[in-house]
Structures are given as structure tokens and as C-alpha cells.
């Protein structure tokens, strides 16, 4: 019996749609119960496969995948291995759309306002190199911001002639306050300032800056300016993304960049740029998109570049670890099922337990502010008589995974997360206590 070409194509489309549906089903399997008021943290911990001979308190570096993320990646990988070309052609745009929509839901924006990247570093570089700045425009940042922000800004300034201005948010972190940080930033703004480039949670000290208060103060400044001269607030949000109960609306920033493979426990090698309409209007893409039809149309027809930038146009093209990009919804669903507020509260609870224990040790100097309003999940400290790297090495010999940030002044960092328990924190404190005899 012969089969018409139309019937064959229709049948193939049904089969491929079915396999894509099966892959999406993997995203929602093995999730905790829907956002309970008191989650079963033992069940949450059970979603992670971590080495039993270590206490991993470095979620801020690179995540271990929980079960639903592993399942989604594995399913998509099998589909790509089985029929790589046709599965990619038939599903990539749609599955990337699901990932943008999921990240947008988490951050309180539409999917079109999300670009998919490989990391926070890529996102920051794309944003700062893509800002529509004029020679002489000023970018205001701080001495406390990270290498990625500083170097992305320096590269961008060479290209567009903008000027970079750095200030200190505080002189003594032990005396830092919300009012001090807001006051210093607003006081440093000049008529030439066009961009405020900040980091939500500092990876060196664990300080969480008051982004909502800063954005509210910035609104008053912008109210007195014409639209082309208004200031854009850009936020490296990676160390709050996945452990704080906040979104673009509550933060008030115009552009937000983060990696998904840290506190969100998302697929490794994925990240996002989120922006409101004002933020997207201030940006140009750097890397051509493979999933934006207007970009392909402009190239084929030799037309002008698209006028309006959005998340689809800003998403870098190229061939990637697609199974990881497509599995982003599994990470968002995982957090949604636990509840963003529950995740934030659990992170605060464990970090507070750790900070209180460290602060009581005579040989330890706690760096991170103890107030939850000025900190998140990163807990930084020093041990008397040891460099940060020496302490990290000593803790790893004791099966505790800590880290030291690559800053001029280094501190030890422990970062408890939802895959840890209060017993883990007590065990870590016991090991740090024992370092005084080293």
C-alpha cells in the first residue's frame, strides 16, 4: 500500500510531537508536592544525588541537578541522539519558548522579555556591550562589584567611549546599612550618568544590597530627566536568583542577568537576561539569534536590522547543549512546587544558623552581615592565622566543600542551600571549630 507524501509528513509530525510531549512530561515527574506551607525538606533533599562522604556547601559555584532536571536532560538527550536533525528542527524554537516562558514566570515577566544565555558572565557581557551609550556617557558601579562586571564594562567603554565611575558602597561592612548604600549611590550620580551597574548579592562578602530601595530612589532621579537621559538599572542577580522571594517587579531593575546553574539548581551551562521594555529599548544584540524570524528575514531580504530588541532576538544563536537549555522549565517547576517563599525562608534559616555559630567562635571573624535584609545564602568569614585558601583546603580535608572568592582580599565562603539540613550546618560548624588547633 502506498502512502501519500502529505500523509507521511503528517504522521511524522504527530510522532515527533508525541516524543516532544514525552520529553516535556519528564520535566514534571518526581517533583515535590505543590508548594506546601511546610515542605518536607527530607523529600527535597532526596531529589539530589551528592557524594555521601562530603558536605557540599558550595551551591553558589555550580549546582547539582535535582531529579526532575536530570530526568528532563536525559529525555531530551535521548531524543537528540535518536534523531538529532529532525528533532532539533521540529522542536527547538518551541522548547526554547517554553524555557523563556518558565524563566519569565519565575521573574514575573513575559517570555518575550527573557533571553537565554550560557551563564551570568555571558549575560553581563552581552548587556554591557549592547548598551546604546554615547561617548562621554557615564556608567556608575562600585568597587565591591565582581570581575565580570568590571571587565565587561571596561571592554564596553573602549568600544563606545563611555566613562566608568566606581564608588565604595561602605567603608566598614560591619557598619553598613541600607540608607548608607542608597545614599552613596544617589550622591554619586551626575548629569552624565546613564547606567547603574550593580550586583544583588556580593560573592565576596555575601552582602545583599537593597535593590528595591535603590530602584525607588532612582525613580525620583529619572522623574526629572528626559527619556534619553534616564538611568538604566542593570543587576547581576545570580546569587539571589533561586534563593530569594523576589521578581523583576519587586526588585525594580530594568535589566537582570543570572546563571541558572547555581541557586536555581538548573541545567549547567544555562543563564538568562530579563529586561522590561525600557531595558530592551536600551540594548542591541551582539550575537545573531537563531530563533528570531525577523532577524532571519532581515538577512535574507537585505533589510534593516530589527528596530526593537527583545529576549528572542537577544538570545545568542549557535549549536549548543540544547538538552540543557530545554530543561530550564524543570528547574523552575521544581522551585514552584516547593514555593519561592519556602525556598527563601529555608535559605535564610540555614544561613542564619551558620552565621550565629561562626560569630560565637573566638578564632573566626564573620564577614557577612547577620541581618537577613542585608544577606542571602552566602556566608563569608576568616579564620585567624590562616589564609582563605588554607582554610578551604583544611575544610576539604575534613570533607566540607567551601570556597574562596578570587578577589584581592579573599574570604572563606560556605553557602547552605535547600539541599542541606540543619544537621549539615552543625557538622560544618564543628569542623570550623576544630580549625583553631590547626
mmCIF file of C-alpha atoms in Angstrom, residues 53-268:
data_model
loop_
_atom_site.group_PDB
_atom_site.id
_atom_site.type_symbol
_atom_site.label_atom_id
_atom_site.label_comp_id
_atom_site.label_asym_id
_atom_site.label_seq_id
_atom_site.Cartn_x
_atom_site.Cartn_y
_atom_site.Cartn_z
ATOM 1 C CA UNK A 53 31.363 11.477 52.041
ATOM 2 C CA UNK A 54 31.156 15.281 51.597
ATOM 3 C CA UNK A 55 29.042 18.137 52.905
ATOM 4 C CA UNK A 56 28.575 20.324 49.859
ATOM 5 C CA UNK A 57 28.127 23.957 50.840
ATOM 6 C CA UNK A 58 29.176 25.492 47.553
ATOM 7 C CA UNK A 59 25.876 25.668 45.662
ATOM 8 C CA UNK A 60 26.858 29.203 44.710
ATOM 9 C CA UNK A 61 29.513 27.806 42.346
ATOM 10 C CA UNK A 62 27.853 25.081 40.288
ATOM 11 C CA UNK A 63 24.680 23.183 41.010
ATOM 12 C CA UNK A 64 23.994 19.522 41.340
ATOM 13 C CA UNK A 65 20.864 18.731 39.358
ATOM 14 C CA UNK A 66 17.760 17.601 41.270
ATOM 15 C CA UNK A 67 15.911 14.560 39.948
ATOM 16 C CA UNK A 68 13.395 16.349 37.661
ATOM 17 C CA UNK A 69 16.179 18.334 35.983
ATOM 18 C CA UNK A 70 18.227 15.171 35.467
ATOM 19 C CA UNK A 71 15.169 13.432 34.033
ATOM 20 C CA UNK A 72 14.409 16.250 31.587
ATOM 21 C CA UNK A 73 18.016 16.482 30.382
ATOM 22 C CA UNK A 74 18.221 12.721 29.928
ATOM 23 C CA UNK A 75 14.963 12.566 27.986
ATOM 24 C CA UNK A 76 15.935 15.396 25.648
ATOM 25 C CA UNK A 77 19.393 13.904 25.173
ATOM 26 C CA UNK A 78 17.882 10.565 24.149
ATOM 27 C CA UNK A 79 15.625 12.311 21.644
ATOM 28 C CA UNK A 80 18.573 14.199 20.155
ATOM 29 C CA UNK A 81 20.720 11.085 19.983
ATOM 30 C CA UNK A 82 17.904 9.139 18.304
ATOM 31 C CA UNK A 83 17.038 11.713 15.598
ATOM 32 C CA UNK A 84 19.296 14.760 16.090
ATOM 33 C CA UNK A 85 18.458 16.759 12.972
ATOM 34 C CA UNK A 86 14.710 16.262 12.741
ATOM 35 C CA UNK A 87 14.088 16.539 16.485
ATOM 36 C CA UNK A 88 16.069 19.784 16.628
ATOM 37 C CA UNK A 89 14.378 21.261 13.582
ATOM 38 C CA UNK A 90 10.895 20.330 14.746
ATOM 39 C CA UNK A 91 11.193 21.300 18.409
ATOM 40 C CA UNK A 92 13.955 23.810 19.131
ATOM 41 C CA UNK A 93 12.013 27.048 18.785
ATOM 42 C CA UNK A 94 9.056 25.731 20.732
ATOM 43 C CA UNK A 95 11.147 24.232 23.535
ATOM 44 C CA UNK A 96 13.240 27.379 23.839
ATOM 45 C CA UNK A 97 9.953 29.235 24.044
ATOM 46 C CA UNK A 98 8.934 27.039 26.984
ATOM 47 C CA UNK A 99 12.237 27.855 28.683
ATOM 48 C CA UNK A 100 11.789 31.591 28.180
ATOM 49 C CA UNK A 101 8.220 31.358 29.447
ATOM 50 C CA UNK A 102 9.282 29.411 32.561
ATOM 51 C CA UNK A 103 12.080 31.842 33.406
ATOM 52 C CA UNK A 104 9.708 34.718 32.738
ATOM 53 C CA UNK A 105 7.123 33.230 35.079
ATOM 54 C CA UNK A 106 9.755 32.935 37.803
ATOM 55 C CA UNK A 107 10.865 36.550 37.310
ATOM 56 C CA UNK A 108 7.386 37.981 36.772
ATOM 57 C CA UNK A 109 7.755 38.985 33.112
ATOM 58 C CA UNK A 110 6.590 37.670 29.749
ATOM 59 C CA UNK A 111 8.596 35.057 27.900
ATOM 60 C CA UNK A 112 9.457 37.533 25.157
ATOM 61 C CA UNK A 113 11.323 39.554 27.789
ATOM 62 C CA UNK A 114 13.738 36.670 28.516
ATOM 63 C CA UNK A 115 16.915 35.910 26.570
ATOM 64 C CA UNK A 116 18.590 32.536 27.042
ATOM 65 C CA UNK A 117 22.354 32.565 27.572
ATOM 66 C CA UNK A 118 25.068 30.214 28.788
ATOM 67 C CA UNK A 119 25.909 31.946 32.079
ATOM 68 C CA UNK A 120 25.871 35.131 34.134
ATOM 69 C CA UNK A 121 29.190 36.062 32.532
ATOM 70 C CA UNK A 122 27.779 35.804 29.028
ATOM 71 C CA UNK A 123 24.666 37.717 30.031
ATOM 72 C CA UNK A 124 26.613 40.576 31.610
ATOM 73 C CA UNK A 125 28.951 40.824 28.626
ATOM 74 C CA UNK A 126 26.051 40.853 26.150
ATOM 75 C CA UNK A 127 24.233 43.530 28.131
ATOM 76 C CA UNK A 128 27.155 45.864 28.739
ATOM 77 C CA UNK A 129 28.496 45.530 25.189
ATOM 78 C CA UNK A 130 24.980 46.016 23.809
ATOM 79 C CA UNK A 131 24.004 49.178 25.701
ATOM 80 C CA UNK A 132 23.248 52.144 23.428
ATOM 81 C CA UNK A 133 25.698 54.538 25.026
ATOM 82 C CA UNK A 134 27.240 57.698 23.634
ATOM 83 C CA UNK A 135 30.804 58.923 24.090
ATOM 84 C CA UNK A 136 31.005 60.670 27.445
ATOM 85 C CA UNK A 137 28.035 58.831 28.961
ATOM 86 C CA UNK A 138 28.803 57.573 32.456
ATOM 87 C CA UNK A 139 28.360 54.101 33.932
ATOM 88 C CA UNK A 140 28.241 54.088 37.729
ATOM 89 C CA UNK A 141 29.340 50.937 39.548
ATOM 90 C CA UNK A 142 31.083 50.058 42.807
ATOM 91 C CA UNK A 143 34.471 48.845 43.968
ATOM 92 C CA UNK A 144 32.672 45.907 45.588
ATOM 93 C CA UNK A 145 31.344 44.522 42.287
ATOM 94 C CA UNK A 146 32.836 41.434 40.667
ATOM 95 C CA UNK A 147 35.443 40.899 37.956
ATOM 96 C CA UNK A 148 32.766 40.067 35.357
ATOM 97 C CA UNK A 149 31.005 43.405 35.805
ATOM 98 C CA UNK A 150 34.212 45.432 35.930
ATOM 99 C CA UNK A 151 35.819 43.790 32.898
ATOM 100 C CA UNK A 152 32.632 43.756 30.799
ATOM 101 C CA UNK A 153 32.274 47.467 31.472
ATOM 102 C CA UNK A 154 35.898 48.177 30.613
ATOM 103 C CA UNK A 155 35.610 46.349 27.287
ATOM 104 C CA UNK A 156 32.351 48.161 26.505
ATOM 105 C CA UNK A 157 33.802 51.579 27.370
ATOM 106 C CA UNK A 158 36.677 51.042 24.944
ATOM 107 C CA UNK A 159 34.143 50.451 22.163
ATOM 108 C CA UNK A 160 31.560 53.128 22.882
ATOM 109 C CA UNK A 161 33.591 55.853 24.594
ATOM 110 C CA UNK A 162 31.559 55.755 27.809
ATOM 111 C CA UNK A 163 33.194 56.578 31.134
ATOM 112 C CA UNK A 164 33.219 54.251 34.154
ATOM 113 C CA UNK A 165 32.905 55.622 37.660
ATOM 114 C CA UNK A 166 33.430 53.400 40.716
ATOM 115 C CA UNK A 167 32.499 54.218 44.288
ATOM 116 C CA UNK A 168 32.577 52.326 47.594
ATOM 117 C CA UNK A 169 29.200 51.320 48.969
ATOM 118 C CA UNK A 170 30.624 51.378 52.507
ATOM 119 C CA UNK A 171 33.858 51.837 54.424
ATOM 120 C CA UNK A 172 33.243 49.116 57.012
ATOM 121 C CA UNK A 173 30.938 46.197 56.275
ATOM 122 C CA UNK A 174 30.252 45.853 59.988
ATOM 123 C CA UNK A 175 28.607 49.279 59.896
ATOM 124 C CA UNK A 176 26.902 49.001 56.501
ATOM 125 C CA UNK A 177 23.238 49.983 56.246
ATOM 126 C CA UNK A 178 20.558 50.261 53.613
ATOM 127 C CA UNK A 179 20.409 54.036 53.955
ATOM 128 C CA UNK A 180 24.186 54.327 53.571
ATOM 129 C CA UNK A 181 24.259 52.303 50.343
ATOM 130 C CA UNK A 182 21.300 54.125 48.782
ATOM 131 C CA UNK A 183 22.730 57.489 49.816
ATOM 132 C CA UNK A 184 26.166 56.823 48.387
ATOM 133 C CA UNK A 185 24.796 55.654 45.056
ATOM 134 C CA UNK A 186 22.370 58.535 44.635
ATOM 135 C CA UNK A 187 25.042 61.008 45.736
ATOM 136 C CA UNK A 188 27.433 59.744 43.071
ATOM 137 C CA UNK A 189 25.011 60.259 40.175
ATOM 138 C CA UNK A 190 25.919 63.082 37.789
ATOM 139 C CA UNK A 191 24.094 64.573 34.791
ATOM 140 C CA UNK A 192 26.161 62.231 32.584
ATOM 141 C CA UNK A 193 25.164 59.016 34.418
ATOM 142 C CA UNK A 194 23.204 56.686 32.133
ATOM 143 C CA UNK A 195 23.704 53.256 33.716
ATOM 144 C CA UNK A 196 23.813 51.942 37.284
ATOM 145 C CA UNK A 197 25.652 48.576 37.173
ATOM 146 C CA UNK A 198 25.213 46.633 40.417
ATOM 147 C CA UNK A 199 25.307 43.150 41.955
ATOM 148 C CA UNK A 200 22.404 41.932 44.094
ATOM 149 C CA UNK A 201 24.412 39.662 46.417
ATOM 150 C CA UNK A 202 28.181 40.121 46.546
ATOM 151 C CA UNK A 203 30.085 36.902 46.043
ATOM 152 C CA UNK A 204 32.989 38.041 48.217
ATOM 153 C CA UNK A 205 31.270 39.208 51.392
ATOM 154 C CA UNK A 206 27.732 37.864 50.987
ATOM 155 C CA UNK A 207 26.288 41.383 51.322
ATOM 156 C CA UNK A 208 22.816 41.721 49.773
ATOM 157 C CA UNK A 209 22.223 45.256 48.567
ATOM 158 C CA UNK A 210 18.776 46.897 48.925
ATOM 159 C CA UNK A 211 17.827 46.790 45.247
ATOM 160 C CA UNK A 212 14.183 47.824 45.748
ATOM 161 C CA UNK A 213 15.187 50.878 47.787
ATOM 162 C CA UNK A 214 17.819 51.802 45.192
ATOM 163 C CA UNK A 215 15.355 51.484 42.315
ATOM 164 C CA UNK A 216 12.790 53.586 44.178
ATOM 165 C CA UNK A 217 15.365 56.328 44.765
ATOM 166 C CA UNK A 218 16.367 56.126 41.112
ATOM 167 C CA UNK A 219 12.770 56.722 40.028
ATOM 168 C CA UNK A 220 12.895 60.152 41.667
ATOM 169 C CA UNK A 221 16.103 60.967 39.785
ATOM 170 C CA UNK A 222 14.677 59.791 36.464
ATOM 171 C CA UNK A 223 11.475 61.743 37.006
ATOM 172 C CA UNK A 224 13.461 64.933 36.483
ATOM 173 C CA UNK A 225 15.115 63.753 33.254
ATOM 174 C CA UNK A 226 14.104 63.474 29.628
ATOM 175 C CA UNK A 227 13.738 59.873 28.454
ATOM 176 C CA UNK A 228 17.071 59.670 26.525
ATOM 177 C CA UNK A 229 18.919 60.810 29.656
ATOM 178 C CA UNK A 230 17.229 58.486 32.143
ATOM 179 C CA UNK A 231 19.333 55.964 34.048
ATOM 180 C CA UNK A 232 19.076 52.210 33.418
ATOM 181 C CA UNK A 233 19.499 49.915 36.442
ATOM 182 C CA UNK A 234 21.339 46.702 35.469
ATOM 183 C CA UNK A 235 21.606 43.944 38.065
ATOM 184 C CA UNK A 236 23.832 40.881 38.261
ATOM 185 C CA UNK A 237 21.299 38.838 40.188
ATOM 186 C CA UNK A 238 22.812 35.376 40.188
ATOM 187 C CA UNK A 239 23.284 34.945 43.947
ATOM 188 C CA UNK A 240 19.693 35.907 44.700
ATOM 189 C CA UNK A 241 18.190 34.088 41.707
ATOM 190 C CA UNK A 242 16.836 30.875 43.186
ATOM 191 C CA UNK A 243 17.087 31.704 46.899
ATOM 192 C CA UNK A 244 15.123 34.954 47.317
ATOM 193 C CA UNK A 245 11.388 35.559 47.028
ATOM 194 C CA UNK A 246 11.591 38.420 44.529
ATOM 195 C CA UNK A 247 10.981 39.179 40.862
ATOM 196 C CA UNK A 248 11.620 41.994 38.399
ATOM 197 C CA UNK A 249 8.679 43.987 39.719
ATOM 198 C CA UNK A 250 9.680 43.849 43.395
ATOM 199 C CA UNK A 251 13.339 44.500 42.580
ATOM 200 C CA UNK A 252 12.577 47.367 40.230
ATOM 201 C CA UNK A 253 15.613 46.851 37.999
ATOM 202 C CA UNK A 254 15.448 47.367 34.230
ATOM 203 C CA UNK A 255 17.816 44.539 33.241
ATOM 204 C CA UNK A 256 18.596 41.373 35.208
ATOM 205 C CA UNK A 257 21.267 38.779 34.380
ATOM 206 C CA UNK A 258 21.848 35.428 36.062
ATOM 207 C CA UNK A 259 23.012 31.884 35.520
ATOM 208 C CA UNK A 260 20.543 29.068 36.098
ATOM 209 C CA UNK A 261 23.180 26.593 37.310
ATOM 210 C CA UNK A 262 23.680 27.943 40.808
ATOM 211 C CA UNK A 263 20.914 28.536 43.383
ATOM 212 C CA UNK A 264 18.130 27.681 40.923
ATOM 213 C CA UNK A 265 19.736 24.207 40.547
ATOM 214 C CA UNK A 266 19.030 24.476 36.849
ATOM 215 C CA UNK A 267 20.804 22.857 33.908
ATOM 216 C CA UNK A 268 24.516 23.544 33.904
#
